Coordinates of N, CA and C in Angstrom, one line a residue:
M21 N -116.7 31.2 52.7 CA -115.8 32.2 52.3 C -116.3 32.9 51.0
I22 N -116.4 34.3 51.1 CA -116.8 35.0 49.9 C -115.6 35.7 49.3
K23 N -115.2 35.3 48.1 CA -114.1 35.8 47.4 C -114.2 37.3 47.2
R24 N -115.4 37.8 46.9 CA -115.4 39.1 46.3 C -115.0 40.1 47.5
H25 N -115.0 39.7 48.6 CA -114.7 40.7 49.7 C -113.3 40.4 50.2
L26 N -112.3 41.0 49.4 CA -110.9 40.7 49.7 C -110.3 41.5 50.7
L27 N -110.6 42.7 50.8 CA -110.1 43.7 51.9 C -110.9 43.6 53.2
G28 N -110.3 42.9 54.1 CA -110.9 42.8 55.4 C -110.1 43.4 56.5
T29 N -110.5 43.1 57.8 CA -109.8 43.6 58.9 C -109.5 42.6 59.9
M30 N -108.3 42.3 60.3 CA -108.0 41.4 61.3 C -108.1 42.1 62.8
F31 N -108.8 41.5 63.6 CA -108.8 42.0 65.0 C -108.7 41.0 66.0
A32 N -108.6 41.5 67.2 CA -108.4 40.5 68.5 C -109.5 41.0 69.4
L33 N -110.3 40.0 69.9 CA -111.3 40.2 70.9 C -110.7 39.9 72.3
I34 N -110.6 40.9 73.1 CA -110.0 40.7 74.5 C -111.2 40.6 75.4
L35 N -111.4 39.3 76.0 CA -112.5 39.0 76.8 C -112.2 39.0 78.3
T36 N -112.9 39.9 79.1 CA -112.6 39.8 80.4 C -113.3 38.7 81.1
S37 N -114.3 38.1 80.6 CA -115.0 36.9 81.1 C -115.7 36.3 80.0
F38 N -116.5 35.2 80.2 CA -117.3 34.6 79.2 C -118.5 35.4 78.7
T39 N -118.8 36.5 79.5 CA -120.0 37.1 79.2 C -119.8 38.6 78.7
H40 N -118.7 39.2 78.8 CA -118.5 40.6 78.4 C -117.2 40.8 77.6
A41 N -117.3 41.5 76.4 CA -116.1 41.9 75.7 C -115.6 43.2 76.2
A42 N -114.3 43.2 76.6 CA -113.7 44.5 77.1 C -113.5 45.5 76.0
N43 N -112.8 45.1 75.0 CA -112.6 46.0 74.0 C -112.3 45.3 72.7
V44 N -112.3 45.9 71.6 CA -111.8 45.3 70.2 C -110.6 46.1 69.8
K45 N -109.4 45.5 69.5 CA -108.3 46.2 69.0 C -107.9 45.6 67.7
A46 N -107.7 46.5 66.6 CA -107.3 46.1 65.3 C -105.8 45.8 65.4
I47 N -105.3 44.6 64.9 CA -103.9 44.4 64.9 C -103.3 44.3 63.6
N48 N -104.2 44.4 62.6 CA -103.8 44.5 61.1 C -105.0 45.0 60.4
D49 N -104.9 46.3 60.0 CA -106.0 47.0 59.3 C -105.8 46.9 57.9
D50 N -105.0 46.1 57.3 CA -104.8 46.0 55.8 C -104.7 44.4 55.4
A51 N -105.6 43.7 56.2 CA -105.6 42.2 55.9 C -106.5 41.9 54.7
W52 N -106.1 41.1 53.8 CA -106.8 40.8 52.5 C -107.6 39.4 52.8
L53 N -108.8 39.5 53.2 CA -109.5 38.3 53.6 C -108.8 37.4 54.5
A54 N -108.7 37.9 55.8 CA -108.0 37.1 56.8 C -108.9 36.0 57.3
E55 N -108.3 34.8 57.5 CA -109.1 33.7 57.9 C -108.2 32.6 58.6
G56 N -108.8 31.6 59.1 CA -108.1 30.5 59.6 C -107.1 30.8 60.8
L57 N -107.5 31.5 61.7 CA -106.7 32.0 62.8 C -106.4 30.8 63.8
I58 N -105.2 30.6 64.2 CA -104.8 29.6 65.3 C -103.7 30.2 66.1
W59 N -103.9 30.1 67.4 CA -103.0 30.6 68.5 C -102.0 29.5 68.8
Y60 N -100.7 29.6 68.6 CA -99.8 28.6 68.6 C -98.4 29.1 69.1
Q61 N -97.8 28.6 70.2 CA -96.6 29.0 70.7 C -96.5 30.6 71.0
D62 N -97.5 31.0 71.6 CA -97.6 32.4 72.0 C -97.6 33.3 70.7
K63 N -98.0 32.9 69.6 CA -98.1 33.7 68.4 C -99.5 33.4 67.8
L64 N -100.0 34.4 66.9 CA -101.3 34.3 66.2 C -100.9 34.0 64.8
F65 N -101.2 32.8 64.2 CA -101.0 32.6 62.8 C -102.3 32.6 62.1
Y66 N -102.3 33.2 60.9 CA -103.6 33.4 60.1 C -103.2 33.5 58.7
V67 N -104.3 33.4 57.8 CA -103.9 33.4 56.4 C -104.5 34.7 55.8
E68 N -104.0 35.1 54.7 CA -104.6 36.2 53.9 C -104.8 35.6 52.5
H69 N -106.1 35.3 52.3 CA -106.4 34.7 51.0 C -106.1 35.5 49.8
G70 N -106.3 36.9 49.9 CA -106.0 37.7 48.8 C -104.5 37.9 48.5
R71 N -103.6 37.7 49.5 CA -102.3 37.8 49.3 C -101.6 36.4 49.1
G72 N -102.3 35.4 49.2 CA -101.6 34.1 49.2 C -100.6 33.7 50.2
S73 N -100.9 34.3 51.4 CA -99.9 34.1 52.5 C -100.4 33.6 53.8
V74 N -99.5 33.1 54.6 CA -99.7 32.8 56.0 C -99.0 33.8 56.8
D75 N -99.6 34.5 57.7 CA -98.9 35.7 58.4 C -98.8 35.2 59.8
V76 N -98.1 35.8 60.5 CA -97.9 35.6 62.1 C -97.7 36.9 62.8
W77 N -98.4 37.0 63.9 CA -98.5 38.2 64.8 C -97.9 37.7 66.1
D78 N -96.8 38.4 66.5 CA -96.1 38.0 67.8 C -96.5 38.8 69.1
G79 N -97.5 39.6 68.9 CA -98.1 40.6 69.9 C -97.6 41.9 69.7
K80 N -96.7 42.1 68.8 CA -96.3 43.5 68.6 C -96.4 43.9 67.0
K81 N -96.0 43.0 66.3 CA -96.1 43.3 64.7 C -96.4 42.0 64.0
N82 N -96.9 42.3 62.8 CA -97.3 41.3 61.8 C -96.1 41.0 60.8
A83 N -96.0 39.8 60.4 CA -95.0 39.4 59.4 C -95.5 38.2 58.5
I84 N -95.0 38.2 57.2 CA -95.4 37.1 56.4 C -94.5 35.9 56.7
F85 N -95.2 34.7 57.1 CA -94.5 33.6 57.6 C -94.2 32.7 56.3
W86 N -95.2 32.7 55.3 CA -95.1 31.9 54.1 C -96.0 32.5 53.1
K87 N -95.6 32.3 51.8 CA -96.4 32.9 50.8 C -96.3 32.0 49.6
M88 N -97.4 31.7 48.7 CA -97.5 31.0 47.6 C -98.5 31.5 46.6
D89 N -98.2 32.1 45.4 CA -99.0 32.7 44.5 C -99.9 31.5 44.0
G90 N -101.2 31.7 43.9 CA -102.0 30.7 43.3 C -102.6 29.7 44.4
C91 N -102.2 29.7 45.6 CA -102.7 28.9 46.7 C -104.1 29.3 47.0
G92 N -104.2 30.6 47.4 CA -105.5 31.0 47.8 C -105.9 30.4 49.2
P93 N -105.0 30.6 50.2 CA -105.1 29.9 51.5 C -106.3 30.3 52.2
S94 N -107.0 29.4 52.9 CA -108.2 29.7 53.7 C -108.1 29.2 55.2
A95 N -106.9 28.5 55.6 CA -106.8 28.0 56.9 C -105.4 27.5 57.0
V96 N -104.8 27.6 58.3 CA -103.5 27.1 58.5 C -103.5 26.3 59.9
L97 N -102.8 25.3 60.1 CA -102.7 24.5 61.3 C -101.5 23.8 61.6
P98 N -100.8 24.0 62.7 CA -99.7 23.3 63.0 C -100.0 21.8 63.3
T99 N -99.0 21.0 63.0 CA -99.1 19.4 63.2 C -98.3 19.0 64.4
T100 N -98.5 17.8 64.8 CA -97.7 17.3 65.9 C -96.3 17.1 65.6
T101 N -95.9 17.1 64.3 CA -94.5 17.0 63.9 C -93.8 18.3 63.8
G102 N -94.4 19.4 64.1 CA -93.7 20.7 64.0 C -93.9 21.4 62.7
E103 N -94.5 20.8 61.7 CA -94.7 21.6 60.5 C -96.1 22.2 60.5
F104 N -96.5 22.8 59.4 CA -97.8 23.5 59.2 C -98.5 22.8 58.0
L105 N -99.8 22.8 58.0 CA -100.6 22.6 56.9 C -101.4 23.8 56.5
V106 N -101.6 23.9 55.3 CA -102.5 25.1 54.8 C -103.5 24.6 53.8
T107 N -104.7 25.0 53.9 CA -105.7 24.7 52.9 C -105.6 25.6 51.7
C108 N -105.1 25.2 50.6 CA -105.0 26.1 49.3 C -106.4 25.8 48.5
Y109 N -107.2 26.8 48.9 CA -108.6 26.7 48.3 C -108.6 26.9 46.8
D110 N -107.7 27.7 46.3 CA -107.8 27.9 44.8 C -107.2 26.9 44.0
N111 N -106.1 26.3 44.5 CA -105.4 25.3 43.5 C -105.7 23.9 44.1
N112 N -106.7 23.7 45.1 CA -107.2 22.4 45.5 C -106.0 21.5 46.0
T113 N -105.2 22.0 46.7 CA -104.1 21.1 47.5 C -104.1 21.5 49.0
I114 N -103.4 20.6 49.6 CA -103.1 20.9 51.1 C -101.6 21.2 51.1
G115 N -101.3 22.5 51.2 CA -99.9 23.0 51.5 C -99.2 22.5 52.7
R116 N -97.8 22.4 52.5 CA -97.2 21.9 53.8 C -95.9 22.9 53.9
I117 N -95.7 23.2 55.2 CA -94.7 24.2 55.4 C -93.8 23.8 56.6
F118 N -92.5 23.9 56.4 CA -91.6 23.7 57.6 C -91.8 24.6 58.7
A119 N -91.4 24.3 59.9 CA -91.5 25.2 60.9 C -90.7 26.6 60.7
D120 N -89.7 26.5 59.8 CA -89.0 27.8 59.4 C -89.7 28.5 58.3
G121 N -90.8 28.1 57.8 CA -91.6 28.7 56.8 C -91.2 28.4 55.3
K122 N -90.3 27.3 55.1 CA -90.0 26.8 53.8 C -91.1 25.9 53.4
S123 N -91.3 25.8 52.0 CA -92.3 24.9 51.6 C -91.9 23.4 51.4
L124 N -92.8 22.5 51.7 CA -92.8 21.1 51.4 C -93.6 20.7 50.3
P125 N -93.4 19.6 49.6 CA -94.4 19.1 48.6 C -95.8 19.0 49.1
A126 N -96.7 19.6 48.3 CA -98.0 19.6 48.9 C -98.8 18.3 48.7
Y127 N -99.9 18.2 49.3 CA -100.7 16.9 49.2 C -101.8 17.4 48.2
D128 N -102.1 16.7 47.2 CA -103.1 17.1 46.1 C -104.1 15.9 45.9
K129 N -104.1 14.8 46.6 CA -105.2 13.8 46.3 C -105.3 12.9 47.6
D130 N -106.3 12.1 47.7 CA -106.4 11.3 48.8 C -105.9 9.9 48.5
T131 N -106.2 8.8 49.4 CA -105.5 7.6 49.3 C -106.2 6.9 48.0
D132 N -107.4 7.3 47.7 CA -108.1 6.6 46.5 C -107.7 7.3 45.2
G133 N -106.9 8.3 45.3 CA -106.4 9.1 44.1 C -107.5 10.1 43.7
N134 N -108.4 10.4 44.6 CA -109.3 11.6 44.2 C -108.7 12.8 44.6
P135 N -108.8 13.8 43.6 CA -108.3 15.2 43.9 C -109.2 15.9 44.9
F136 N -108.6 16.8 45.7 CA -109.4 17.7 46.5 C -110.0 18.7 45.9
S137 N -111.2 19.2 46.4 CA -112.0 20.2 45.7 C -112.3 21.3 46.6
G138 N -111.6 22.4 46.6 CA -111.8 23.6 47.4 C -111.5 23.2 48.8
P139 N -110.4 22.6 49.2 CA -110.1 22.6 50.8 C -110.3 23.9 51.5
N140 N -111.1 23.8 52.6 CA -111.4 25.1 53.2 C -111.1 25.3 54.7
D141 N -111.1 24.3 55.5 CA -110.9 24.5 56.9 C -110.4 23.3 57.7
F142 N -109.8 23.5 58.7 CA -109.1 22.3 59.5 C -109.8 22.2 60.9
A143 N -109.8 20.9 61.4 CA -110.0 20.7 62.8 C -109.2 19.5 63.3
P144 N -108.3 19.6 64.2 CA -107.5 18.6 64.7 C -108.2 17.7 65.8
D145 N -107.9 16.4 65.9 CA -108.5 15.7 67.0 C -107.3 15.5 68.1
K146 N -107.6 14.8 69.1 CA -106.7 14.6 70.2 C -105.5 13.6 70.0
D147 N -105.6 12.9 68.9 CA -104.6 11.8 68.6 C -103.7 12.3 67.5
G148 N -103.6 13.5 67.0 CA -102.8 14.0 66.1 C -103.3 14.0 64.6
G149 N -104.6 13.4 64.6 CA -105.1 13.4 63.2 C -105.7 14.7 62.9
I150 N -106.0 15.1 61.7 CA -106.6 16.3 61.2 C -107.8 16.0 60.2
Y151 N -108.8 16.7 60.5 CA -110.0 16.7 59.6 C -110.1 18.0 58.8
F152 N -110.4 18.0 57.5 CA -110.6 19.3 56.8 C -111.7 19.1 55.8
T153 N -112.4 20.2 55.5 CA -113.5 20.2 54.6 C -113.1 20.6 53.1
G154 N -113.8 20.1 52.3 CA -113.7 20.6 50.8 C -115.1 21.2 50.4
S155 N -114.9 22.4 49.9 CA -116.2 23.1 49.7 C -116.9 22.6 48.3
G156 N -116.0 21.9 47.5 CA -116.6 21.5 46.1 C -116.6 22.6 45.2
K157 N -117.0 22.2 43.8 CA -117.0 23.2 42.8 C -118.4 23.8 42.6
G158 N -118.4 24.9 42.0 CA -119.7 25.5 41.6 C -120.4 24.7 40.5
G159 N -121.7 24.9 40.3 CA -122.3 24.3 39.2 C -123.6 23.5 39.7
P160 N -124.2 22.8 38.7 CA -125.5 22.0 39.2 C -125.3 21.0 40.2
L161 N -124.1 20.4 40.4 CA -123.8 19.4 41.4 C -123.2 19.7 42.6
I162 N -123.6 19.5 43.8 CA -123.0 19.8 45.1 C -122.0 18.6 45.3
D163 N -120.7 18.8 45.3 CA -119.8 17.9 45.5 C -118.7 18.1 46.7
A164 N -119.4 18.5 47.7 CA -118.6 18.9 48.9 C -118.2 17.6 49.6
A165 N -117.0 17.9 50.4 CA -116.4 16.6 51.0 C -115.9 16.9 52.4
T166 N -115.9 15.9 53.3 CA -115.1 16.0 54.6 C -114.0 14.9 54.5
C167 N -112.9 15.5 54.8 CA -111.7 14.5 54.7 C -110.9 14.3 56.0
T168 N -110.3 13.3 56.2 CA -109.5 13.1 57.4 C -108.1 12.6 57.1
T169 N -107.2 13.2 57.8 CA -105.8 12.6 57.8 C -105.4 12.0 59.2
P170 N -105.8 10.5 59.4 CA -105.6 10.1 60.6 C -104.2 10.0 61.1
M171 N -103.2 10.1 60.2 CA -101.7 10.2 60.5 C -101.1 11.2 59.5
V172 N -100.5 12.3 60.1 CA -99.8 13.2 59.3 C -98.3 13.1 59.7
S173 N -97.5 13.0 58.7 CA -96.0 12.9 59.0 C -95.3 13.7 57.9
S174 N -94.0 13.9 58.1 CA -93.3 14.8 57.0 C -93.2 14.1 55.7
S175 N -93.5 12.8 55.7 CA -93.2 12.1 54.3 C -94.6 11.7 53.6
R176 N -95.8 11.5 54.4 CA -96.8 10.9 53.8 C -98.1 11.3 54.5
T177 N -99.2 11.3 53.9 CA -100.4 11.4 54.6 C -101.4 10.2 54.1
T178 N -102.4 10.0 55.0 CA -103.4 9.0 54.6 C -104.8 9.6 54.6
A179 N -104.8 10.7 53.8 CA -106.1 11.4 53.7 C -107.2 10.6 52.9
R180 N -108.4 10.6 53.5 CA -109.5 9.9 52.8 C -110.6 10.9 52.9
C181 N -111.5 11.0 51.9 CA -112.5 12.0 51.8 C -113.9 11.2 51.6
S182 N -114.9 11.7 52.3 CA -116.3 11.4 52.0 C -117.0 12.5 51.3
I183 N -117.4 12.2 50.1 CA -117.9 13.3 49.1 C -119.5 13.2 49.3
W184 N -120.0 14.3 49.6 CA -121.6 14.5 49.6 C -122.0 15.1 48.2
S185 N -122.7 14.3 47.5 CA -123.0 14.7 46.1 C -124.4 14.6 46.0
R186 N -125.1 15.7 45.5 CA -126.4 15.7 45.1 C -126.7 16.9 44.2
P187 N -127.8 17.0 43.5 CA -128.0 18.1 42.6 C -128.3 19.5 43.4
R188 N -127.8 20.6 42.9 CA -127.8 21.8 43.6 C -129.1 22.4 43.1
T189 N -130.1 22.8 44.0 CA -131.3 23.4 43.7 C -131.4 24.8 44.4
T190 N -132.4 25.6 43.9 CA -132.6 26.9 44.5 C -133.1 26.5 46.0
G191 N -132.7 27.3 46.9 CA -133.1 27.1 48.3 C -132.4 25.9 48.9
S192 N -131.2 25.5 48.4 CA -130.5 24.3 48.9 C -130.4 24.4 50.5
S193 N -130.3 23.3 51.1 CA -130.1 23.2 52.6 C -128.7 23.2 53.1
S194 N -127.7 23.4 52.1 CA -126.4 23.5 52.5 C -126.1 24.7 53.4
S195 N -125.2 24.7 54.3 CA -125.1 25.8 55.3 C -124.7 27.1 54.7
S196 N -124.1 27.1 53.6 CA -123.7 28.4 52.9 C -124.9 29.0 52.3
M197 N -125.9 28.3 51.9 CA -127.1 28.8 51.2 C -128.2 29.3 52.1
S198 N -128.5 28.4 53.2 CA -129.7 28.7 54.1 C -129.4 28.9 55.6
S199 N -128.2 29.1 55.9 CA -127.7 29.5 57.3 C -128.1 28.8 58.4
P200 N -128.1 27.3 58.3 CA -128.3 26.5 59.5 C -127.0 26.2 60.2
I201 N -127.1 26.0 61.6 CA -126.1 25.3 62.2 C -126.4 24.0 62.6
T202 N -125.7 22.9 62.3 CA -126.2 21.6 62.5 C -125.3 20.8 63.4
P203 N -125.6 20.1 64.6 CA -124.8 19.3 65.3 C -124.6 17.9 64.7
L204 N -123.3 17.5 64.7 CA -122.9 16.2 63.9 C -123.5 14.9 64.6
N205 N -123.6 14.9 65.9 CA -124.0 13.7 66.6 C -125.5 13.5 66.6
N206 N -126.3 14.5 66.1 CA -127.7 14.4 65.9 C -128.1 15.3 64.7
R207 N -128.1 14.8 63.6 CA -128.2 15.7 62.3 C -129.6 16.3 62.2
R208 N -129.7 17.5 62.9 CA -130.8 18.4 62.7 C -130.3 19.8 62.8
V209 N -131.3 20.6 62.4 CA -131.0 22.0 62.4 C -131.0 22.5 63.8
F210 N -129.8 22.9 64.3 CA -129.8 23.5 65.8 C -130.3 24.9 65.8
L211 N -129.8 25.7 64.7 CA -130.2 27.1 64.8 C -130.2 27.6 63.3
R212 N -131.2 28.4 63.0 CA -131.2 29.0 61.6 C -131.0 30.5 61.9
L213 N -129.8 31.2 61.5 CA -129.5 32.5 62.0 C -130.5 33.4 61.4
D214 N -131.1 33.3 60.3 CA -132.1 34.3 59.6 C -133.3 34.4 60.6
D215 N -133.6 33.4 61.3 CA -134.8 33.4 62.2 C -134.6 34.4 63.3
L216 N -133.2 34.6 63.8 CA -133.0 35.5 64.8 C -133.1 37.1 64.4
F217 N -133.0 37.2 63.1 CA -133.0 38.6 62.6 C -134.1 38.7 61.4
P218 N -135.4 38.6 61.6 CA -136.3 38.6 60.6 C -136.3 39.9 59.8
N219 N -136.6 39.9 58.5 CA -136.7 41.1 57.7 C -135.3 41.9 57.6
Q220 N -134.1 41.2 57.9 CA -132.9 41.7 57.6 C -132.2 40.9 56.6
P221 N -131.0 41.6 56.1 CA -130.4 40.8 55.1 C -129.9 39.4 55.6
H222 N -129.7 38.4 54.6 CA -129.4 37.1 54.8 C -128.1 37.0 55.6
I223 N -128.0 36.1 56.7 CA -126.7 35.9 57.4 C -126.0 34.7 56.8
W224 N -124.6 34.8 56.4 CA -123.8 33.8 56.0 C -123.0 33.3 57.0
P225 N -123.3 32.3 57.9 CA -122.4 31.7 58.9 C -121.1 31.3 58.4
D226 N -120.0 31.5 59.3 CA -118.7 31.0 58.8 C -118.0 30.4 60.0
G227 N -117.2 31.1 60.6 CA -116.3 30.5 61.7 C -117.3 30.3 63.0
I228 N -116.9 29.3 63.7 CA -117.8 28.9 65.0 C -116.7 28.3 66.0
K229 N -117.0 28.8 67.3 CA -116.2 28.4 68.4 C -117.0 28.2 69.6
M230 N -116.6 27.4 70.5 CA -117.4 27.3 71.9 C -116.5 27.6 73.0
D231 N -117.0 28.4 74.0 CA -116.3 28.6 75.1 C -116.5 27.6 76.3
K232 N -115.7 27.8 77.3 CA -115.7 26.7 78.4 C -117.0 26.7 79.1
A233 N -117.9 27.9 79.0 CA -119.1 27.9 79.6 C -120.2 27.4 78.7
G234 N -119.9 26.9 77.6 CA -120.7 26.2 76.7 C -121.4 27.1 75.7
E235 N -121.1 28.4 75.7 CA -121.7 29.3 74.8 C -121.0 29.2 73.4
M236 N -121.7 29.3 72.4 CA -121.3 29.3 71.0 C -121.1 30.7 70.4
Y237 N -120.0 30.9 69.8 CA -119.7 32.2 69.1 C -119.7 31.9 67.5
I238 N -120.5 32.7 66.9 CA -120.7 32.4 65.4 C -120.2 33.7 64.7
G239 N -119.2 33.5 63.8 CA -118.9 34.6 62.9 C -119.6 34.4 61.6
Q240 N -119.5 35.5 60.8 CA -120.4 35.5 59.6 C -119.7 36.3 58.5
S241 N -119.9 35.9 57.3 CA -119.5 36.8 56.1 C -120.5 37.9 56.1
P242 N -120.2 39.0 55.3 CA -121.0 40.3 55.5 C -122.5 40.0 55.0
R243 N -123.3 40.6 55.9 CA -124.7 40.7 55.3 C -124.8 41.8 54.4
S244 N -124.0 42.8 54.5 CA -123.8 43.9 53.7 C -122.4 44.6 53.9
L245 N -121.8 44.9 52.9 CA -120.4 45.5 52.9 C -120.4 46.8 53.7
G246 N -121.6 47.5 53.7 CA -121.7 48.8 54.4 C -122.2 48.6 55.9
A247 N -122.3 47.4 56.2 CA -122.8 47.2 57.7 C -121.7 46.7 58.6
P248 N -121.7 47.1 59.9 CA -120.7 46.5 60.7 C -120.9 45.1 61.0
G249 N -119.7 44.4 61.2 CA -119.8 42.9 61.4 C -120.1 42.6 62.8
K250 N -120.6 41.4 63.1 CA -121.0 41.0 64.4 C -120.7 39.6 64.7
I251 N -120.4 39.3 65.9 CA -120.1 37.8 66.3 C -121.5 37.5 67.2
L252 N -122.2 36.5 66.8 CA -123.4 36.2 67.5 C -123.0 35.2 68.6
V253 N -123.5 35.3 69.8 CA -123.3 34.5 71.0 C -124.6 33.8 71.4
V254 N -124.7 32.5 71.3 CA -125.9 31.8 71.6 C -125.5 30.8 72.7
D255 N -126.5 30.3 73.5 CA -126.4 29.3 74.5 C -126.5 28.0 74.0
E256 N -126.4 26.9 74.8 CA -126.6 25.5 74.3 C -127.9 25.2 73.7
G257 N -128.9 26.0 74.0 CA -130.2 25.7 73.4 C -130.5 26.5 72.1
G258 N -129.4 27.3 71.8 CA -129.7 28.1 70.5 C -130.3 29.5 70.7
K259 N -130.5 29.9 72.0 CA -131.0 31.2 72.3 C -130.0 32.3 72.1
L260 N -130.2 33.4 71.4 CA -129.4 34.5 71.3 C -129.1 35.1 72.6
R261 N -127.9 35.2 73.1 CA -127.6 35.8 74.3 C -127.1 37.3 74.2
R262 N -126.3 37.5 73.1 CA -125.8 38.8 72.9 C -125.0 38.9 71.5
T263 N -124.6 40.0 71.0 CA -123.9 40.2 69.9 C -122.7 41.1 70.1
L264 N -121.6 40.7 69.6 CA -120.3 41.6 69.8 C -120.0 42.2 68.4
S265 N -120.0 43.6 68.5 CA -119.7 44.4 67.2 C -118.2 44.4 67.0
V266 N -117.8 44.4 65.8 CA -116.4 44.4 65.4 C -116.2 45.5 64.2
P267 N -115.0 46.0 64.0 CA -114.8 47.0 63.1 C -114.6 46.5 61.7
S268 N -115.3 45.6 61.2 CA -115.2 45.0 59.9 C -116.6 44.4 59.6
P269 N -117.0 44.5 58.2 CA -118.2 43.9 57.8 C -118.2 42.4 57.7
S270 N -117.0 41.8 57.8 CA -116.9 40.3 57.7 C -116.2 39.8 59.0
V271 N -116.8 38.7 59.5 CA -116.2 37.9 60.6 C -116.0 36.4 60.2
P272 N -115.2 36.1 59.2 CA -115.2 34.7 58.6 C -114.6 33.8 59.7
N273 N -113.7 34.2 60.6 CA -113.1 33.3 61.4 C -112.5 33.9 62.6
F274 N -112.2 33.2 63.8 CA -111.6 33.9 64.9 C -111.0 32.7 65.8
A275 N -110.2 33.2 66.8 CA -109.6 32.2 67.7 C -109.6 32.8 69.1
F276 N -109.8 31.9 70.1 CA -109.7 32.4 71.5 C -108.2 32.3 71.9

C-alpha cells in the first residue's frame, strides 16, 4: 500500500469469460485509496484508507457503512458470526464492526501480549479462521508478521503472530521492494514482475487472485501516477498471458 497516492478510482471488471474482459465501469470515481474488496450478500464492501471508512456498493449506489478517524483501514472481511473485521493499518488494531455498522471493541494485541504492527490484509480459511498480515514498521529492522485467528467470536480472539525479523538492506528481497511472487508451499520466487517489463518503471505488486481456470490476476500500486493501471494475468507457470487496462494508475486490490 502506498499512502502517498490517496486519490484512487474504484472500478468493477465485468468478465464474459476467463480470457476476455468485456468492459470496465467506474462505480466510484472519488474513492480515496480504495482497497480490501469483498463481495458479500450481493453487495461489494471495500475500504477507503484516506477517509477512514468501510463503504458498501449495492449495485446502484455507494454508502459509508462504517467510519473511524485514525484507523487507516486497508481491508475488510465478514466473519462467520455476522460481524466484520477491518485492518486498521494506521493505529495497529483489528477493528470490529456489528452487522449494522456499529463499532465493537477492537483487538490490539495477540495472545502473547504483542501489539500488531501495520495490519494490512485478510485471508479466511474454510473453518472460520482468519489470517492477516502485519506490514511492520519502517526503519532498519524488518518486523513484518503473519497472524492467525483460529477462532473469531463476538467476545474474544485467539490471534497469534509469527514475526519475521531481520535487518533491512538496500535491495531487500521483501515483496514490496523487489516485486517477487512467492508460493507458500514451496518457498521460491515464482515470478519477478520487473522481468516481464524490462527497462520500464518498477512494478509494485499488491492484490492477487486466481480464477477457476488457474490463471493468476496480479494488481499493482502505480509504476507512475501518470501511467494507466494494469492487471497482469499469468498462467500457472508464470507466463504472461495478457494485461487488463483500468482507468486508474493504481490497482491495489480487487474481487471477483
